[in-house]
Amino acid sequence: MLTERQSLILQVIVDEFIETAQPIGSRNIAKKKQITYSPATIRNDMADLEDSGYLSKTHSSSGRIPSEKGYRFYVDHIMSPLKLSQEEVSIIKGQFDERMIELEKVMQNSAHILSELTKYTTLVLGPEVYETKLKQIQIVPINKQSAIAILVTDTGHVEHRSFAIPSNVDQSDLEKVVNILNEKLVGVPIIYLDQMIESEVVDLINRYTSNFEQSYRILQQALFGSQSSSLYVSGKSNILMQPEFSDIEKARSLFNMMESEEQIAPILKANKQGLNISIGHENQVEAMNNCTLITATYNMGEDQVGTIALLGPTRMEYAKAVSLLDLWSSYMSQSLDSWFNEG
Amino acid sequence: MLTERQSLILQVIVDEFIETAQPIGSRNIAKKKQITYSPATIRNDMADLEDSGYLSKTHSSSGRIPSEKGYRFYVDHIMSPLKLSQEEVSIIKGQFDERMIELEKVMQNSAHILSELTKYTTLVLGPEVYETKLKQIQIVPINKQSAIAILVTDTGHVEHRSFAIPSNVDQSDLEKVVNILNEKLVGVPIIYLDQMIESEVVDLINRYTSNFEQSYRILQQALFGSQSSSLYVSGKSNILMQPEFSDIEKARSLFNMMESEEQIAPILKANKQGLNISIGHENQVEAMNNCTLITATYNMGEDQVGTIALLGPTRMEYAKAVSLLDLWSSYMSQSLDSWFNEG
DNA sequence: GTTAGCACTCAATCACATCGAGTGCTAATT
DNA sequence: AATTAGCACTCGATGTGATTGAGTGCTAAC
């Protein structure tokens, strides 16, 4: 375990490095007013900290920089939550002051605001569509051969998908099916729609329409095919501002990763309830090996419904990032609660 | 005007520079098999070309690189359209083979495909919503105080917007309004909706509902407020691969520009019918001063409905880019025609 | 009009010296 | 025993020439 003094030195080094991105030497540490020891003493502790893996050097006679283990210790044992400025608090709060109607807009705005406040990239993963409930199904024919199915959920989410109408399916068949679906399925969680249809609706449809097979299968495919997920990313270009990504190659690989939703969504989903910090190689994905990802979940009642995350260099302003995410997710959870209680 | 030989030399320099991004010297030009002159002769012509502004040097004893004027001449007078490979043609064609249902998906895919083929950034601006016709209006109440208005156009575009329901407006009022709107307005171009409502529908609504003022105004605001435009961008990170953007600052300013739709859309719209090439400072926006933007419009019958564009460094593969855009926009126009004739 | 020849320019590269912020270690001090 | 002062040492960063080589412009010859 670290001594009191070692811990203090580690703290100074991490704080300083977060700010300057430069290796820190013993003399500079000694100048800090919290520090009452001579450079030599500090050097000894620094050597110990390096031996136990909390610090490392860029070359044999350079100052020290925190290792991933060092950040980990800082995050777990040293860091204290940052008091956010009045302005920061009110920007986030303001976001939730208006009546929330469309969840998607809120998430979009949130991503934007947080990336502005932190200068990191913000990722917001909304509630899975199938965790919400069906509000209404609509079919809008576009021309003789095609139509659009629109599905609205109780979160105000609108999902739509086009499909071709086979020539032997009459439009009135489709209408009947839609009517039945609406009658029976409104209020059902999207995740249960499939089972529900099989168990309750199939017979009914068969009774009323002649072309059940086609009209139903088509609809099913259109509505329950690949769910468009709800990932909002903002401030991608902030990454370019970080000196650790002045190496174009690193920036490129991160950008490539962020362009594919399929890669990011599972990473965000994998995190547990509450706050999670993944530092450097704790991230499985190689492109993120010199990044830190901080995720926070938000809830609806007891259930975790979504995740928000900040992605930055390992040299991240941990205290600020954590405080902002904490604040945001509590507002968000609260907002979701009142939304569903009033609604 | 340029002599035959000067033009040839310019062509070699531009072609070579496009490929290598390095200044070209007279000896290297002389080695080309199309060239039958000695380095000294070429040097004289190069000096002339520099005097008249078609070439420039990076320093006093370096080879030459094309100036913007040089590119302009190349594009206007030298370049011949590139024969696309069988593969490229079939990738683009394949895109339009399936029956087109949702215009948006087509545009999304197109942006993706073209950025893959060119390694430049692709921007696709879809038909303005107001240029298309109304297919249907729907209102889906989410809870007591809020609802979502959904508008479907004949291009398969789905627009939705949430709004709060004032307490004194009954849901049945809204429904009546929606019914009237649908009866009277289906098939009307979105751009005329506003006038049409004032001239034809207002009286009717007043006759049937008690709370016309609120219900109508709300709907109007929801439906005809800020139109979400339809800009699709793909391959942004390709920019990072170009050596001219290894200067992080330039990359950053481009990224910032591309993050705001408000900045890009007008630029794309400003271009005239057909193919347009804006080289370097011909672009008004400062961030694009070392870029070339090639835009092509696509049509529906006689009317220009949208724009597709490639954004790359001024050192762009002009011939290929132009050929690809030409091919794409002809397929697209054709596809749109058959869509509206069959539909 | 074209080309050979030549002096000249300048970025790029390398070798070398210098500087200074930093270290590790030892011996003195508290 | 813990701390500190002192000192030799390391190594990146910076600066200075020297060298190289790809390029030019100009002049004179073809």
XYZ file of C-alpha atoms (C1' of nucleotides) in Angstrom:
746
model
C 0.000 0.000 0.000
C 1.057 3.563 -0.498
C 2.190 5.806 2.303
C 0.405 9.056 2.991
C 3.207 10.944 1.333
C 3.380 8.714 -1.711
C -0.323 9.108 -2.229
C 0.021 12.872 -1.991
C 2.839 12.873 -4.514
C 0.846 10.697 -6.868
C -2.054 13.090 -6.580
C 0.089 16.089 -7.429
C 1.587 14.299 -10.404
C -1.776 13.209 -11.784
C -3.340 16.620 -11.262
C -0.427 18.359 -12.870
C -0.175 15.960 -15.767
C -3.880 16.236 -16.486
C -3.373 19.930 -16.834
C -0.108 20.150 -18.731
C 0.361 16.807 -20.487
C 4.056 17.112 -19.591
C 6.183 14.826 -17.409
C 6.563 16.182 -13.872
C 9.921 16.439 -12.070
C 10.709 16.320 -8.382
C 11.691 19.979 -8.177
C 8.356 21.110 -9.548
C 6.525 18.923 -7.123
C 8.515 20.346 -4.232
C 7.408 23.846 -5.232
C 3.742 23.015 -4.670
C 2.493 24.473 -1.439
C 0.873 21.256 -0.254
C 4.342 19.714 -0.358
C 6.735 20.194 2.541
C 9.477 17.800 1.483
C 12.653 18.313 -0.444
C 13.094 17.185 -4.043
C 15.383 14.389 -2.895
C 12.729 12.882 -0.634
C 10.213 13.146 -3.378
C 12.614 11.490 -5.783
C 12.880 8.529 -3.475
C 9.125 8.160 -3.258
C 8.814 8.619 -6.972
C 11.287 5.813 -7.519
C 9.199 3.615 -5.231
C 5.994 4.599 -7.016
C 7.617 3.724 -10.286
C 8.814 0.371 -8.964
C 5.298 -0.518 -7.903
C 3.929 0.575 -11.246
C 2.058 3.763 -10.471
C 4.336 5.999 -12.472
C 6.528 5.727 -15.507
C 9.112 7.770 -17.369
C 9.251 8.779 -20.994
C 13.034 8.319 -20.951
C 15.645 7.568 -18.351
C 16.154 11.091 -17.101
C 12.724 12.545 -17.618
C 10.093 13.456 -15.087
C 7.337 11.013 -14.280
C 3.932 10.523 -15.821
C 1.079 8.503 -14.326
C 0.700 4.945 -15.574
C -2.711 3.406 -16.046
C -2.329 1.836 -12.618
C -1.562 5.301 -11.308
C -4.758 6.717 -12.776
C -6.656 3.760 -11.404
C -5.381 4.442 -7.880
C -6.100 8.141 -8.296
C -9.631 7.430 -9.385
C -10.313 4.823 -6.712
C -8.629 6.358 -3.691
C -7.461 9.914 -4.164
C -9.827 11.884 -6.334
C -12.531 13.914 -4.651
C -15.597 15.029 -6.571
C -15.235 18.439 -8.130
C -17.614 21.162 -7.134
C -19.183 22.204 -10.407
C -19.531 25.861 -11.196
C -22.894 27.523 -10.899
C -22.913 27.941 -14.647
C -22.242 24.312 -15.404
C -24.992 23.192 -13.075
C -27.513 25.550 -14.553
C -26.681 24.582 -18.126
C -27.360 20.969 -17.354
C -30.380 21.688 -15.270
C -31.827 23.992 -17.932
C -31.802 21.088 -20.291
C -34.410 19.336 -18.186
C -36.503 22.305 -17.229
C -38.747 22.249 -20.221
C -41.308 19.577 -20.399
C -39.724 16.555 -21.963
C -41.700 15.227 -24.885
C -39.394 13.508 -27.249
C -36.752 11.511 -25.515
C -34.598 11.667 -28.589
C -34.298 15.413 -28.576
C -33.276 15.379 -24.952
C -30.559 12.878 -25.642
C -29.315 14.782 -28.635
C -29.111 18.002 -26.671
C -27.474 16.287 -23.756
C -24.751 14.857 -25.893
C -24.121 18.266 -27.337
C -24.049 20.079 -24.030
C -21.776 17.616 -22.297
C -19.274 17.607 -25.114
C -19.187 21.383 -24.980
C -18.668 21.409 -21.229
C -15.976 18.776 -21.166
C -14.339 19.056 -24.572
C -14.490 15.289 -24.725
C -16.629 13.151 -26.957
C -20.036 12.342 -25.534
C -21.954 9.173 -26.291
C -25.546 8.719 -25.235
C -27.296 5.430 -25.564
C -31.044 5.760 -25.255
C -33.492 3.237 -23.940
C -33.720 0.226 -26.207
C -36.775 0.487 -28.327
C -37.940 -2.863 -27.122
C -37.849 -1.739 -23.530
C -40.555 0.803 -24.231
C -44.207 0.238 -24.945
C -46.140 0.412 -28.140
C -48.332 3.443 -28.519
C -49.570 3.054 -32.039
C -48.952 1.388 -35.369
C -49.698 3.130 -38.645
C -49.416 2.129 -42.253
C -49.113 4.766 -44.925
C -49.278 3.514 -48.507
C -46.924 5.433 -50.735
C -47.906 3.979 -54.053
C -49.319 0.747 -55.396
C -46.321 -1.347 -54.567
C -44.939 0.166 -51.435
C -45.895 1.517 -48.069
C -44.343 2.752 -44.873
C -44.998 1.253 -41.485
C -44.741 3.676 -38.599
C -44.495 2.608 -35.005
C -44.758 5.071 -32.140
C -43.658 4.234 -28.605
C -44.600 5.751 -25.288
C -41.269 7.540 -25.159
C -42.261 9.526 -28.200
C -39.943 7.514 -30.352
C -41.006 7.178 -33.960
C -39.696 4.217 -35.893
C -40.474 3.793 -39.540
C -39.601 1.352 -42.221
C -40.636 0.971 -45.798
C -41.731 -2.256 -47.392
C -42.925 -3.510 -50.720
C -46.495 -4.726 -51.018
C -46.756 -8.024 -52.918
C -49.252 -7.838 -55.719
C -51.663 -10.359 -54.189
C -52.032 -8.462 -50.961
C -54.843 -5.988 -50.947
C -54.498 -2.716 -49.190
C -57.593 -3.422 -47.200
C -55.940 -6.569 -45.897
C -53.148 -4.498 -44.537
C -55.561 -2.099 -42.968
C -57.412 -4.853 -41.222
C -54.225 -6.271 -39.861
C -53.149 -2.888 -38.598
C -56.457 -2.345 -36.903
C -56.219 -5.634 -35.136
C -52.668 -5.021 -34.127
C -53.541 -1.654 -32.684
C -56.505 -2.999 -30.817
C -54.585 -5.782 -29.209
C -51.079 -4.489 -28.878
C -51.164 -0.908 -27.685
C -49.430 -0.692 -24.333
C -47.485 -3.892 -24.804
C -43.721 -3.565 -24.284
C -42.027 -3.795 -27.631
C -39.950 -6.683 -26.393
C -43.074 -8.824 -25.944
C -44.709 -7.841 -29.201
C -43.517 -10.905 -31.003
C -44.799 -13.443 -28.492
C -47.966 -11.496 -27.975
C -48.717 -11.570 -31.655
C -48.189 -15.289 -31.914
C -50.306 -16.069 -28.875
C -53.185 -13.637 -29.184
C -53.439 -11.985 -32.517
C -52.746 -14.631 -35.104
C -56.121 -16.343 -34.845
C -57.971 -13.120 -34.947
C -56.233 -11.992 -38.041
C -56.834 -15.273 -39.766
C -60.491 -14.957 -39.123
C -60.850 -11.539 -40.684
C -58.529 -11.488 -43.602
C -57.956 -13.828 -46.458
C -54.294 -13.114 -46.994
C -53.011 -13.439 -43.537
C -49.739 -14.994 -44.376
C -48.457 -12.211 -46.560
C -49.839 -9.199 -44.855
C -48.745 -10.235 -41.440
C -45.307 -11.471 -42.359
C -44.594 -8.292 -44.220
C -45.621 -6.159 -41.337
C -43.690 -8.197 -38.898
C -40.580 -7.875 -40.929
C -41.035 -4.175 -41.394
C -41.678 -3.456 -37.752
C -39.489 -5.856 -35.917
C -36.575 -6.171 -38.269
C -33.366 -4.512 -37.317
C -34.215 -2.047 -34.624
C -32.601 1.241 -35.263
C -30.772 1.825 -32.040
C -30.505 5.174 -30.420
C -26.911 6.245 -30.110
C -26.112 9.914 -30.056
C -22.545 11.037 -30.452
C -21.375 14.577 -30.129
C -18.043 16.363 -30.159
C -16.121 13.790 -32.111
C -13.762 16.444 -33.376
C -12.826 17.345 -29.814
C -10.555 14.365 -30.008
C -8.377 16.206 -32.464
C -7.697 18.878 -29.879
C -6.019 16.526 -27.445
C -2.243 16.478 -27.827
C -2.179 12.699 -27.409
C -3.960 12.468 -30.728
C -1.698 14.734 -32.703
C -0.480 11.434 -34.056
C -2.901 11.277 -36.957
C -2.937 7.504 -37.006
C -4.355 7.252 -33.522
C -6.989 9.820 -34.296
C -7.940 7.928 -37.407
C -8.451 4.617 -35.697
C -10.614 6.238 -33.048
C -12.692 7.982 -35.674
C -13.170 4.778 -37.556
C -14.391 3.089 -34.433
C -16.812 5.843 -33.645
C -18.273 5.792 -37.132
C -19.678 2.332 -36.572
C -22.516 2.129 -34.164
C -22.176 -1.631 -34.022
C -18.846 -1.286 -32.316
C -19.792 1.317 -29.778
C -23.234 0.291 -28.644
C -22.123 -3.046 -27.133
C -19.308 -1.361 -25.257
C -21.691 1.061 -23.658
C -24.217 -1.609 -22.898
C -21.630 -3.834 -21.263
C -21.251 -1.458 -18.327
C -22.943 -2.072 -15.034
C -25.360 0.067 -13.149
C -23.913 3.346 -11.920
C -20.616 4.893 -12.733
C -17.866 3.032 -14.540
C -14.391 4.155 -15.452
C -12.303 2.220 -17.955
C -8.758 3.435 -18.215
C -6.511 2.729 -21.194
C -6.013 -0.967 -21.688
C -8.953 -1.740 -19.459
C -10.853 -1.002 -22.650
C -11.056 -4.108 -24.762
C -11.020 -2.294 -28.066
C -7.533 -1.533 -29.277
C -8.352 1.877 -30.672
C -9.343 2.957 -27.185
C -6.166 1.816 -25.493
C -5.032 5.318 -24.764
C -8.457 6.564 -23.899
C -10.561 6.621 -20.819
C -14.231 5.882 -21.091
C -16.465 6.983 -18.247
C -19.981 5.649 -18.383
C -22.985 6.399 -16.227
C -26.331 4.687 -16.387
C -29.666 6.340 -15.907
C -32.805 4.782 -14.608
C -36.532 4.708 -14.858
C -37.767 3.690 -11.447
C -35.676 0.664 -10.631
C -34.720 -0.225 -14.157
C -31.585 0.896 -15.877
C -32.654 2.160 -19.275
C -29.676 3.861 -20.845
C -26.087 4.885 -20.660
C -24.193 8.106 -21.126
C -20.454 8.180 -21.609
C -17.518 10.488 -22.020
C -14.564 9.440 -24.116
C -11.261 11.256 -23.748
C -7.561 10.612 -23.344
C -6.431 8.667 -20.269
C -5.194 12.046 -19.122
C -8.754 13.044 -18.431
C -10.216 15.523 -16.004
C -11.664 12.678 -13.990
C -13.181 14.670 -11.164
C -15.021 17.048 -13.458
C -16.159 14.325 -15.828
C -17.514 12.217 -13.017
C -19.323 15.113 -11.401
C -20.942 16.153 -14.648
C -22.089 12.648 -15.475
C -23.428 12.184 -11.973
C -25.387 15.367 -12.137
C -26.737 14.658 -15.582
C -27.824 11.132 -14.887
C -29.644 12.087 -11.726
C -31.562 14.802 -13.570
C -32.246 12.419 -16.381
C -33.552 9.654 -14.147
C -35.722 12.110 -12.288
C -37.052 13.511 -15.519
C -37.899 10.070 -16.834
C -39.741 9.211 -13.644
C -42.008 12.198 -13.753
C -42.561 11.655 -17.448
C -43.926 8.213 -16.883
C -45.849 8.996 -13.774
C -47.704 11.916 -15.272
C -48.094 10.330 -18.695
C -3.177 31.127 -74.059
C -1.088 28.082 -73.482
C 0.857 26.355 -76.211
C 0.263 22.715 -76.960
C 3.427 21.811 -75.141
C 2.720 23.941 -72.115
C -0.668 22.356 -71.796
C 0.895 18.923 -71.982
C 3.408 19.798 -69.317
C 0.702 21.185 -67.091
C -1.247 17.991 -67.529
C 1.708 15.835 -66.538
C 2.383 17.969 -63.499
C -1.210 17.903 -62.313
C -1.572 14.167 -62.887
C 1.672 13.452 -61.131
C 0.978 15.766 -58.227
C -2.464 14.300 -57.727
C -0.805 10.958 -57.324
C 2.243 11.775 -55.255
C 1.497 15.073 -53.489
C 5.146 15.984 -54.173
C 6.520 18.881 -56.249
C 7.503 17.761 -59.761
C 10.837 18.634 -61.356
C 11.739 19.028 -65.003
C 13.891 15.888 -65.145
C 11.027 13.720 -63.953
C 8.690 15.225 -66.471
C 11.192 14.570 -69.253
C 11.247 10.897 -68.310
C 7.547 10.481 -69.070
C 7.009 8.733 -72.361
C 4.488 11.265 -73.654
C 7.253 13.857 -73.356
C 9.835 14.202 -76.125
C 11.570 17.325 -74.914
C 14.625 17.831 -72.805
C 14.508 19.021 -69.203
C 15.830 22.426 -70.269
C 12.960 23.008 -72.668
C 10.507 21.915 -70.049
C 12.112 24.231 -67.545
C 11.525 27.161 -69.852
C 7.888 26.308 -70.270
C 7.522 25.723 -66.561
C 8.933 29.171 -65.902
C 6.376 30.603 -68.318
C 3.586 28.623 -66.726
C 4.646 29.938 -63.351
C 4.762 33.518 -64.641
C 1.213 33.229 -65.896
C 0.091 31.704 -62.619
C -0.599 28.081 -63.464
C 2.177 26.683 -61.335
C 4.006 27.614 -58.191
C 7.016 26.509 -56.204
C 7.277 25.580 -52.550
C 10.695 27.244 -52.417
C 13.044 28.828 -54.898
C 14.753 25.661 -56.083
C 11.953 23.178 -55.721
C 9.891 21.470 -58.379
C 6.534 22.888 -59.332
C 3.083 22.228 -57.981
C -0.177 23.247 -59.641
C -1.767 26.469 -58.439
C -5.520 26.823 -58.166
C -5.490 28.462 -61.558
C -3.566 25.442 -62.823
C -6.198 23.064 -61.520
C -8.871 25.247 -63.012
C -7.267 25.057 -66.450
C -6.757 21.336 -66.063
C -10.393 20.846 -65.162
C -11.729 23.127 -67.885
C -9.488 22.253 -70.799
C -7.261 19.275 -70.235
C -8.969 16.613 -68.202
C -10.773 13.851 -70.040
C -13.411 11.767 -68.286
C -12.029 8.654 -66.697
C -13.337 5.321 -67.815
C -14.651 3.785 -64.619
C -13.822 0.201 -63.831
C -16.447 -2.454 -64.322
C -16.523 -2.908 -60.585
C -17.112 0.726 -59.787
C -19.939 0.925 -62.269
C -21.634 -2.134 -60.922
C -21.351 -1.017 -57.318
C -23.133 2.201 -58.131
C -25.638 0.577 -60.393
C -26.376 -2.119 -57.808
C -27.438 0.609 -55.445
C -30.361 1.444 -57.715
C -31.304 -2.037 -58.780
C -33.600 -2.769 -55.924
C -36.899 -1.092 -55.886
C -36.469 2.285 -54.254
C -38.907 2.851 -51.460
C -37.429 5.210 -48.972
C -35.481 7.972 -50.572
C -33.572 8.485 -47.372
C -32.079 5.033 -47.356
C -30.925 5.459 -50.913
C -29.195 8.686 -50.072
C -27.585 7.250 -47.006
C -26.242 4.300 -48.941
C -25.098 6.494 -51.770
C -23.100 8.697 -49.470
C -21.476 5.654 -47.994
C -20.653 4.011 -51.282
C -19.212 7.106 -52.891
C -17.002 7.884 -49.949
C -15.684 4.346 -50.056
C -14.988 4.534 -53.772
C -13.282 7.907 -53.708
C -11.834 8.133 -50.202
C -13.214 11.627 -50.076
C -16.037 12.931 -47.969
C -19.443 12.610 -49.585
C -22.323 14.964 -48.951
C -25.811 14.244 -50.214
C -28.557 16.780 -49.981
C -31.951 15.248 -50.499
C -35.002 16.842 -51.997
C -36.317 19.615 -49.841
C -39.256 18.401 -47.890
C -41.339 21.217 -49.249
C -40.681 20.193 -52.806
C -42.443 16.914 -52.225
C -46.112 16.263 -51.728
C -48.061 15.452 -48.623
C -49.162 11.878 -48.352
C -50.647 11.813 -44.897
C -50.782 13.569 -41.550
C -51.106 11.646 -38.297
C -51.357 12.655 -34.693
C -50.362 10.226 -31.993
C -51.107 11.326 -28.448
C -48.380 10.251 -26.069
C -49.971 11.284 -22.833
C -52.435 13.878 -21.622
C -50.231 16.843 -22.293
C -48.248 15.882 -25.322
C -48.524 14.322 -28.715
C -46.490 13.680 -31.802
C -47.423 14.914 -35.234
C -46.262 12.723 -38.084
C -46.162 13.846 -41.664
C -45.469 11.452 -44.521
C -44.511 12.629 -47.982
C -44.738 10.915 -51.336
C -41.003 10.296 -51.282
C -41.468 8.065 -48.284
C -40.050 10.701 -46.025
C -41.355 10.651 -42.479
C -41.164 13.857 -40.517
C -42.224 13.965 -36.906
C -42.337 16.551 -34.216
C -43.609 16.568 -30.707
C -45.769 19.239 -29.204
C -47.504 20.011 -25.959
C -51.297 20.005 -25.879
C -52.725 23.024 -24.060
C -55.193 22.011 -21.393
C -58.186 23.634 -23.073
C -57.742 21.751 -26.306
C -59.592 18.525 -26.462
C -58.113 15.539 -28.142
C -61.168 15.204 -30.317
C -60.551 18.726 -31.566
C -57.156 17.706 -32.733
C -58.556 14.661 -34.409
C -61.114 16.665 -36.288
C -58.488 19.069 -37.479
C -56.303 16.228 -38.614
C -59.160 14.651 -40.512
C -59.915 17.854 -42.302
C -56.286 18.457 -43.096
C -55.942 14.997 -44.535
C -59.080 15.303 -46.596
C -58.066 18.573 -48.140
C -54.336 18.499 -48.254
C -53.187 15.090 -49.402
C -51.296 15.475 -52.667
C -50.514 19.125 -52.105
C -46.835 20.037 -52.413
C -45.492 20.764 -48.974
C -44.398 24.180 -50.117
C -48.006 25.201 -50.777
C -49.430 23.731 -47.605
C -49.398 27.006 -45.780
C -51.289 29.013 -48.405
C -53.614 26.145 -49.058
C -54.557 25.944 -45.438
C -55.281 29.630 -45.188
C -57.350 29.716 -48.348
C -59.290 26.470 -48.203
C -59.182 24.803 -44.868
C -59.540 27.494 -42.285
C -63.252 28.028 -42.768
C -63.937 24.365 -42.746
C -62.132 23.831 -39.520
C -63.850 26.735 -37.882
C -67.182 25.238 -38.768
C -66.509 21.889 -37.192
C -64.463 22.558 -34.118
C -64.867 24.907 -31.270
C -61.214 25.402 -30.462
C -59.890 26.103 -33.846
C -57.371 28.673 -32.855
C -55.358 26.491 -30.551
C -55.561 23.189 -32.265
C -54.686 24.540 -35.644
C -51.902 26.826 -34.558
C -50.283 24.068 -32.605
C -50.397 21.718 -35.492
C -49.098 24.276 -37.862
C -46.181 25.008 -35.658
C -45.442 21.355 -35.172
C -45.605 20.463 -38.812
C -44.235 23.466 -40.593
C -41.766 24.732 -38.088
C -38.135 24.210 -38.829
C -38.001 21.580 -41.500
C -35.438 19.001 -40.699
C -33.355 19.022 -43.797
C -31.910 15.933 -45.312
C -28.169 16.079 -45.420
C -26.216 12.868 -45.410
C -22.503 12.955 -44.811
C -20.240 9.988 -45.063
C -16.507 9.380 -44.859
C -15.625 12.398 -42.784
C -12.610 10.658 -41.389
C -11.240 10.153 -44.888
C -10.066 13.715 -44.574
C -7.538 12.642 -41.998
C -5.909 10.360 -44.530
C -4.970 13.161 -46.897
C -1.430 14.439 -46.315
C -2.570 18.036 -46.749
C -4.485 17.641 -43.519
C -1.721 16.198 -41.431
C -1.708 19.697 -40.025
C -4.187 19.042 -37.257
C -5.449 22.595 -37.242
C -6.718 22.410 -40.786
C -8.386 19.118 -40.143
C -10.059 20.571 -37.091
C -11.536 23.551 -38.847
C -12.928 21.340 -41.591
C -14.442 18.991 -39.067
C -16.035 21.839 -37.241
C -17.585 23.060 -40.423
C -18.927 19.673 -41.313
C -20.497 19.207 -37.916
C -22.944 22.009 -38.556
C -25.565 21.308 -41.134
C -26.463 24.975 -41.258
C -23.126 25.771 -42.784
C -23.022 23.027 -45.360
C -26.541 22.915 -46.705
C -26.513 26.450 -48.161
C -23.192 25.798 -49.864
C -24.575 22.752 -51.589
C -27.796 24.477 -52.499
C -25.985 27.436 -54.001
C -24.704 25.378 -56.900
C -26.323 25.462 -60.292
C -27.823 22.684 -62.300
C -25.335 20.061 -63.430
C -21.752 19.648 -62.429
C -19.854 22.284 -60.485
C -16.260 22.325 -59.375
C -15.043 24.794 -56.774
C -11.307 24.800 -56.312
C -9.570 26.159 -53.222
C -10.338 29.812 -52.720
C -13.246 29.620 -55.107
C -14.957 28.251 -52.030
C -16.285 31.094 -49.929
C -15.828 29.338 -46.624
C -12.355 29.748 -45.223
C -12.086 26.233 -43.866
C -12.486 24.931 -47.394
C -9.770 27.085 -48.921
C -7.521 24.152 -49.578
C -10.307 21.853 -50.601
C -12.107 21.165 -53.793
C -15.831 20.660 -53.735
C -17.437 18.944 -56.684
C -21.192 19.054 -56.754
C -23.669 17.415 -59.061
C -27.398 17.924 -59.096
C -29.977 15.289 -59.754
C -33.373 15.777 -61.239
C -36.922 14.628 -61.205
C -38.249 15.242 -64.695
C -37.193 18.796 -65.395
C -36.774 19.891 -61.830
C -33.571 19.828 -59.924
C -34.347 18.224 -56.590
C -31.066 17.570 -54.840
C -27.332 17.758 -54.816
C -24.523 15.336 -54.243
C -20.995 16.464 -53.543
C -17.486 15.221 -52.976
C -15.154 17.146 -50.718
C -11.428 16.496 -50.900
C -8.127 18.325 -51.096
C -7.544 20.575 -54.118
C -5.196 17.800 -55.190
C -8.195 15.701 -56.050
C -8.651 12.930 -58.560
C -10.822 15.171 -60.642
C -11.465 12.833 -63.548
C -12.559 9.973 -61.353
C -14.634 12.128 -59.056
C -16.458 13.734 -61.949
C -17.138 10.426 -63.656
C -18.497 8.884 -60.492
C -20.769 11.795 -59.749
C -22.004 11.861 -63.331
C -22.822 8.206 -63.254
C -24.502 8.397 -59.895
C -26.646 11.392 -60.670
C -27.873 9.914 -63.931
C -28.900 6.706 -62.178
C -30.475 8.707 -59.422
C -32.481 10.936 -61.749
C -33.621 7.923 -63.714
C -34.602 6.122 -60.559
C -36.585 9.074 -59.320
C -38.430 9.341 -62.609
C -39.575 5.771 -62.624
C -40.497 6.048 -58.978
C -42.898 8.863 -59.642
C -44.269 7.516 -62.848
C -45.115 4.109 -61.432
C -46.198 5.458 -58.078
C 13.435 26.798 -81.336
C 15.803 23.407 -78.627
C 19.295 21.605 -75.744
C 23.668 21.065 -73.064
C 26.139 22.845 -69.508
C 26.957 25.089 -65.387
C 26.542 27.935 -61.344
C 23.395 28.518 -57.904
C 19.598 27.634 -54.264
C 17.601 25.477 -50.603
C 15.265 21.676 -47.951
C 16.679 17.657 -45.859
C 19.895 15.040 -43.370
C 23.564 14.121 -40.351
C 27.248 14.907 -36.989
C 28.505 17.378 -33.160
C 28.397 20.488 -29.233
C 25.748 22.592 -25.698
C 22.101 23.167 -22.381
C 19.141 22.000 -18.819
C 15.659 19.512 -16.546
C 15.627 15.554 -14.605
C 17.440 11.304 -12.234
C 19.981 7.966 -8.791
C 23.149 7.435 -5.329
C 25.996 8.550 -1.382
C 27.118 10.939 2.503
C 25.895 14.365 5.769
C 22.291 16.190 8.766
C 18.391 16.134 11.814
C 15.882 6.050 10.902
C 14.184 9.530 8.043
C 15.371 13.442 5.490
C 18.190 16.324 2.764
C 22.277 18.263 0.279
C 25.414 17.411 -3.126
C 27.070 15.627 -7.241
C 27.818 12.823 -11.287
C 25.227 11.283 -14.893
C 21.488 10.765 -18.641
C 19.120 12.158 -22.427
C 15.851 14.986 -25.081
C 15.849 19.385 -27.084
C 18.100 22.947 -29.442
C 21.494 25.026 -32.320
C 25.298 25.020 -35.733
C 27.819 23.667 -39.606
C 28.794 20.622 -43.359
C 27.110 17.699 -46.974
C 23.979 16.051 -50.298
C 20.910 16.184 -54.025
C 16.997 17.527 -56.504
C 15.796 21.280 -58.443
C 16.226 25.929 -60.828
C 17.723 29.955 -64.163
C 20.669 31.498 -67.495
C 23.911 31.445 -71.292
C 25.913 29.670 -75.120
C 26.031 26.150 -78.477
C 23.437 23.239 -81.713
